[in-house]
mmCIF file of C-alpha atoms in Angstrom:
data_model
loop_
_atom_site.group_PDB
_atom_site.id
_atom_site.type_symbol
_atom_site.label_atom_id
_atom_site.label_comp_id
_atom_site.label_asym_id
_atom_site.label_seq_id
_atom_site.Cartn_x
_atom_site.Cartn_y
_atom_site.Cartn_z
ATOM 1 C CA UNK A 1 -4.895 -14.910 23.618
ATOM 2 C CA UNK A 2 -5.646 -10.994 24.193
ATOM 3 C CA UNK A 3 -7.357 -9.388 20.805
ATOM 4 C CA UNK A 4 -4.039 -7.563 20.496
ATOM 5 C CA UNK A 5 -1.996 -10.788 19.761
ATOM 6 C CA UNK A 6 -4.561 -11.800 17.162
ATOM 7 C CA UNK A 7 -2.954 -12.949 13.510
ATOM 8 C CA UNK A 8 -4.490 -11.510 10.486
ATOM 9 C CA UNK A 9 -5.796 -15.127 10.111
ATOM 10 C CA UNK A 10 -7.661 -14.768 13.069
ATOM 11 C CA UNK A 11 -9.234 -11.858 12.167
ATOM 12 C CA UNK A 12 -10.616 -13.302 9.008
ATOM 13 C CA UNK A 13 -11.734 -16.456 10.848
ATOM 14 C CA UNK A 14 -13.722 -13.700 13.050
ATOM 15 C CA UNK A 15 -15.218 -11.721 10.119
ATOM 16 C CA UNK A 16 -12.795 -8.968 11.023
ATOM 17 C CA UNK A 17 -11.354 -8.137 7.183
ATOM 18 C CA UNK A 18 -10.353 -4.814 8.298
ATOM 19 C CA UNK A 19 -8.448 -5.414 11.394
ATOM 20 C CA UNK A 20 -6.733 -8.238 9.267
ATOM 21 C CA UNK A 21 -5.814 -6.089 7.191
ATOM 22 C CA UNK A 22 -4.745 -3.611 9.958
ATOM 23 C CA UNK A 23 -2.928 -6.434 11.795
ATOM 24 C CA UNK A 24 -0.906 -6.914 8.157
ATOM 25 C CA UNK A 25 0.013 -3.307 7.510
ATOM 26 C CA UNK A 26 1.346 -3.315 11.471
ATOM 27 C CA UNK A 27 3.521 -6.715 11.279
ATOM 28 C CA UNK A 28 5.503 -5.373 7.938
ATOM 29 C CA UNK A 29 7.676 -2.724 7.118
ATOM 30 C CA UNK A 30 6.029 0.065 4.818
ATOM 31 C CA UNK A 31 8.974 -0.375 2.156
ATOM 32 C CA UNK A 32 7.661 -4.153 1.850
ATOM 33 C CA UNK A 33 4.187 -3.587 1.853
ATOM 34 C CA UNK A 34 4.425 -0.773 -0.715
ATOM 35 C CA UNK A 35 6.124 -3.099 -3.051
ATOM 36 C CA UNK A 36 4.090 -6.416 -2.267
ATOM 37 C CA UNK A 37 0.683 -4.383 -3.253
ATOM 38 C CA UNK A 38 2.366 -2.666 -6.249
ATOM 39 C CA UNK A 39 3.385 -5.737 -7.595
ATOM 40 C CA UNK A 40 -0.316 -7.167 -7.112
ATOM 41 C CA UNK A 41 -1.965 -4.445 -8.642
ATOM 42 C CA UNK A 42 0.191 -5.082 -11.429
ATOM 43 C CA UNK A 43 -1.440 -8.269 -11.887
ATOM 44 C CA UNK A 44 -5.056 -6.790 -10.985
ATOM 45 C CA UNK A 45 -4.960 -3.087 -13.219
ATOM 46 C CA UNK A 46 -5.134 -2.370 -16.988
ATOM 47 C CA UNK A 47 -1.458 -2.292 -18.964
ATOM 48 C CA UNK A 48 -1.799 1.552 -18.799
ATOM 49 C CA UNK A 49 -1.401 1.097 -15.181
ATOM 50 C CA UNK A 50 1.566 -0.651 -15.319
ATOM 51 C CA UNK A 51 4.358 2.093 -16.057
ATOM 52 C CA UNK A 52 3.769 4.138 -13.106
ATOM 53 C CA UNK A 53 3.594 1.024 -10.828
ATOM 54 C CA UNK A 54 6.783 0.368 -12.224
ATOM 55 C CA UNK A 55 8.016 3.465 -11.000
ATOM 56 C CA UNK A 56 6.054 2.983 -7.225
ATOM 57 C CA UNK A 57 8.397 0.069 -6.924
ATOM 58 C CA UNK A 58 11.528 1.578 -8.135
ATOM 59 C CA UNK A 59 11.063 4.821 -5.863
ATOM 60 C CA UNK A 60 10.163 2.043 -2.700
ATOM 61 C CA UNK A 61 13.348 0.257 -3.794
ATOM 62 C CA UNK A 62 15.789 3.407 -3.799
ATOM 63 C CA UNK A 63 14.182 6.970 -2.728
ATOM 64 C CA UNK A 64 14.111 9.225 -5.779
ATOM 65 C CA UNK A 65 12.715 12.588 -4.647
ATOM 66 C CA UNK A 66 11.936 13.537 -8.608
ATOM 67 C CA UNK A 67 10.352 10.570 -9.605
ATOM 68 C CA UNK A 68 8.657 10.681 -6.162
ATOM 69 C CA UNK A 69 6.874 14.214 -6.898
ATOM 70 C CA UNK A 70 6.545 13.306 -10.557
ATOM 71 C CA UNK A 71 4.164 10.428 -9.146
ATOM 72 C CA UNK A 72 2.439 12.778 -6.609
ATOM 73 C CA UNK A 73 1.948 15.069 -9.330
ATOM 74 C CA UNK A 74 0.327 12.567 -11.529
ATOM 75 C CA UNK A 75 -2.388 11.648 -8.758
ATOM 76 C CA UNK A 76 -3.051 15.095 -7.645
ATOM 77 C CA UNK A 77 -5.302 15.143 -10.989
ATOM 78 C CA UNK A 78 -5.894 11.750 -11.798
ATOM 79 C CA UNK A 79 -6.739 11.470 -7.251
ATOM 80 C CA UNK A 80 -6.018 9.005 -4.385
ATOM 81 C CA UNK A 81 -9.519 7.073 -4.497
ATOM 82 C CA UNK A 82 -8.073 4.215 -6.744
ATOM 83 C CA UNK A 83 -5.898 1.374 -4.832
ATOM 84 C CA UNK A 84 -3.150 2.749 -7.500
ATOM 85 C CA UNK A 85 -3.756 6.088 -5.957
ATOM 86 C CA UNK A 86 -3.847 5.416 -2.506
ATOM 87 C CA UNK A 87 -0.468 3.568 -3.057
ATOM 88 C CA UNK A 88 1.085 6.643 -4.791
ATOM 89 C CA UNK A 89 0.508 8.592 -1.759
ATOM 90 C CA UNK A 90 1.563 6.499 1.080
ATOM 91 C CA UNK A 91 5.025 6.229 -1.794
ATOM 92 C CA UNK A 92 5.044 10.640 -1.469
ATOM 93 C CA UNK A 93 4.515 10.200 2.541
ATOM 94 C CA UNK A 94 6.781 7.464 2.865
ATOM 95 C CA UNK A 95 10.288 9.555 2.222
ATOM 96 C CA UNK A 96 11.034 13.416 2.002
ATOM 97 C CA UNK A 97 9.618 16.542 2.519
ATOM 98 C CA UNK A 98 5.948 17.983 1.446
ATOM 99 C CA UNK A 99 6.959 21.018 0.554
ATOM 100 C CA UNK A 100 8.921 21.615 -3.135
ATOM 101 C CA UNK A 101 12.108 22.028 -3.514
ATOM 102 C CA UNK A 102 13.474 25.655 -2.100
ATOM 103 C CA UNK A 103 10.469 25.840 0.263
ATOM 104 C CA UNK A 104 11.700 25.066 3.859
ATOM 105 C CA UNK A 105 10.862 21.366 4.289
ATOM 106 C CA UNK A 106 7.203 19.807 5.820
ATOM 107 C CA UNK A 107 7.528 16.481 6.536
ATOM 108 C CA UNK A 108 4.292 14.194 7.268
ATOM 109 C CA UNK A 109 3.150 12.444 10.197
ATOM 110 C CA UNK A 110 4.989 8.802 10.559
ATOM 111 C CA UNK A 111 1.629 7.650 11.139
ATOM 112 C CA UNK A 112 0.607 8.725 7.529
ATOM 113 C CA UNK A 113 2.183 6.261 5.713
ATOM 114 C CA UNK A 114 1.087 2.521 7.747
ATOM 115 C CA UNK A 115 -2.489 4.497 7.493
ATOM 116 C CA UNK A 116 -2.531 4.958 3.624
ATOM 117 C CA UNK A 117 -1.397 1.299 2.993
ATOM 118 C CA UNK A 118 -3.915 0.419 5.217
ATOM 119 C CA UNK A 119 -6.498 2.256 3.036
ATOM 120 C CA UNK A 120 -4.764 1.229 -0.438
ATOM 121 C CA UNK A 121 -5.232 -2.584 1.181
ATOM 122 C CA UNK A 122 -8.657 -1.720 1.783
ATOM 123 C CA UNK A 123 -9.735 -0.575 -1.384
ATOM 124 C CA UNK A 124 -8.030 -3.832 -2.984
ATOM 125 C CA UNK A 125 -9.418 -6.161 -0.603
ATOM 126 C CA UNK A 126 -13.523 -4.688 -2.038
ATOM 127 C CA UNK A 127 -11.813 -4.773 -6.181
ATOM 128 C CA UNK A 128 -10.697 -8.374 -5.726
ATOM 129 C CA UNK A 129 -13.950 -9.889 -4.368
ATOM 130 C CA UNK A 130 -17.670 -8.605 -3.294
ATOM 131 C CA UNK A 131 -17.284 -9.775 0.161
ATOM 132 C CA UNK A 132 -14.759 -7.771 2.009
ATOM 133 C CA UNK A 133 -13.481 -11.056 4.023
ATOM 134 C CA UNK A 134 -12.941 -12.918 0.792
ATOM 135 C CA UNK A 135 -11.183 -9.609 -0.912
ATOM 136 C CA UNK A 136 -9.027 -10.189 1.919
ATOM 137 C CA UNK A 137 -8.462 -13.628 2.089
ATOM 138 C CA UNK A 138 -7.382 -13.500 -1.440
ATOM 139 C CA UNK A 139 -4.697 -10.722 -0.576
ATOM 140 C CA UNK A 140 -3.508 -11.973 2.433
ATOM 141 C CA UNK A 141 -2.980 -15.149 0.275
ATOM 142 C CA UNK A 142 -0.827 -13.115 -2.221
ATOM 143 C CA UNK A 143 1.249 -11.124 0.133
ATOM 144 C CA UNK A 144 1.819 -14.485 1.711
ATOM 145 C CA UNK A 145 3.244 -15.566 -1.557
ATOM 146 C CA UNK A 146 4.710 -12.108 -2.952
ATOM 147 C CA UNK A 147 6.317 -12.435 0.816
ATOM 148 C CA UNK A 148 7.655 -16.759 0.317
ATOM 149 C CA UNK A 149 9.238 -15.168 -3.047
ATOM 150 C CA UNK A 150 10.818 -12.049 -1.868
ATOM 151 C CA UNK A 151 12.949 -13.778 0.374
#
């Protein structure tokens, strides 16, 4: 089997954490990712935390361009470097334009989004465990299950 056709669970078995990851984010649609890691960090963050992952998943659910920028908004001071943060802005480059409303529209690269959940995976992958592969075991194992229930 080519490197290419390689499951996320080979990966792991090869030490690979990020290209499991990587394989993940490429095998699911952003919408479903989005709301499979909002609804872990849910488990993982501080009640505080909670409300606007609320609203992640209810903008991933049904595009709501004001509740969309209010998001963005709230991370352009809090910032992106949290897994919370990194979600919010694959959520802003997911759907709509960059640009605010009466400014001719900017819309992202495609490639934006698949990268940021990538990153937002990443970051929770190192918070859930201090090996990387074992961060991403447990994950993996959790979008498996977030996945078994969603259906």
């Amino acid at each position: 089997m080519s490197e290419q056709g390689f499951s996320h669970q080979q990966w792991l078995e090869r030490g690979d954490w990020e290209m499991a990851l990587q394989q993940w984010v490429d095998s699911h649609p952003a919408q479903a990712t989005g709301l499979c890691l909002a609804s872990v960090l849910r488990e993982e963050t501080p009640p505080e935390q909670h409300a606007v992952l609320d609203e992640i998943t209810r903008c991933f659910q049904k595009h709501d361009n004001a509740l969309r920028w209010r998001i963005f908004n709230r991370f352009s001071l809090e910032g992106f470097g949290s897994p919370v943060g990194a979600l919010a802005l694959a959520l802003f480059w997911s759907e709509g334009s960059l640009a605010p409303e009466g400014v001719d529209p900017v819309y992202p690269d495609p490639a934006l989004v698949p990268q940021m959940l990538h990153t937002t995976m990443l970051l929770l992958a190192a918070q859930l465990n201090d090996s990387p592969v074992e961060g991403t075991r447990a994950l993996l194992n959790r979008c498996l299950a977030w996945e078994a229930m969603s259906k």
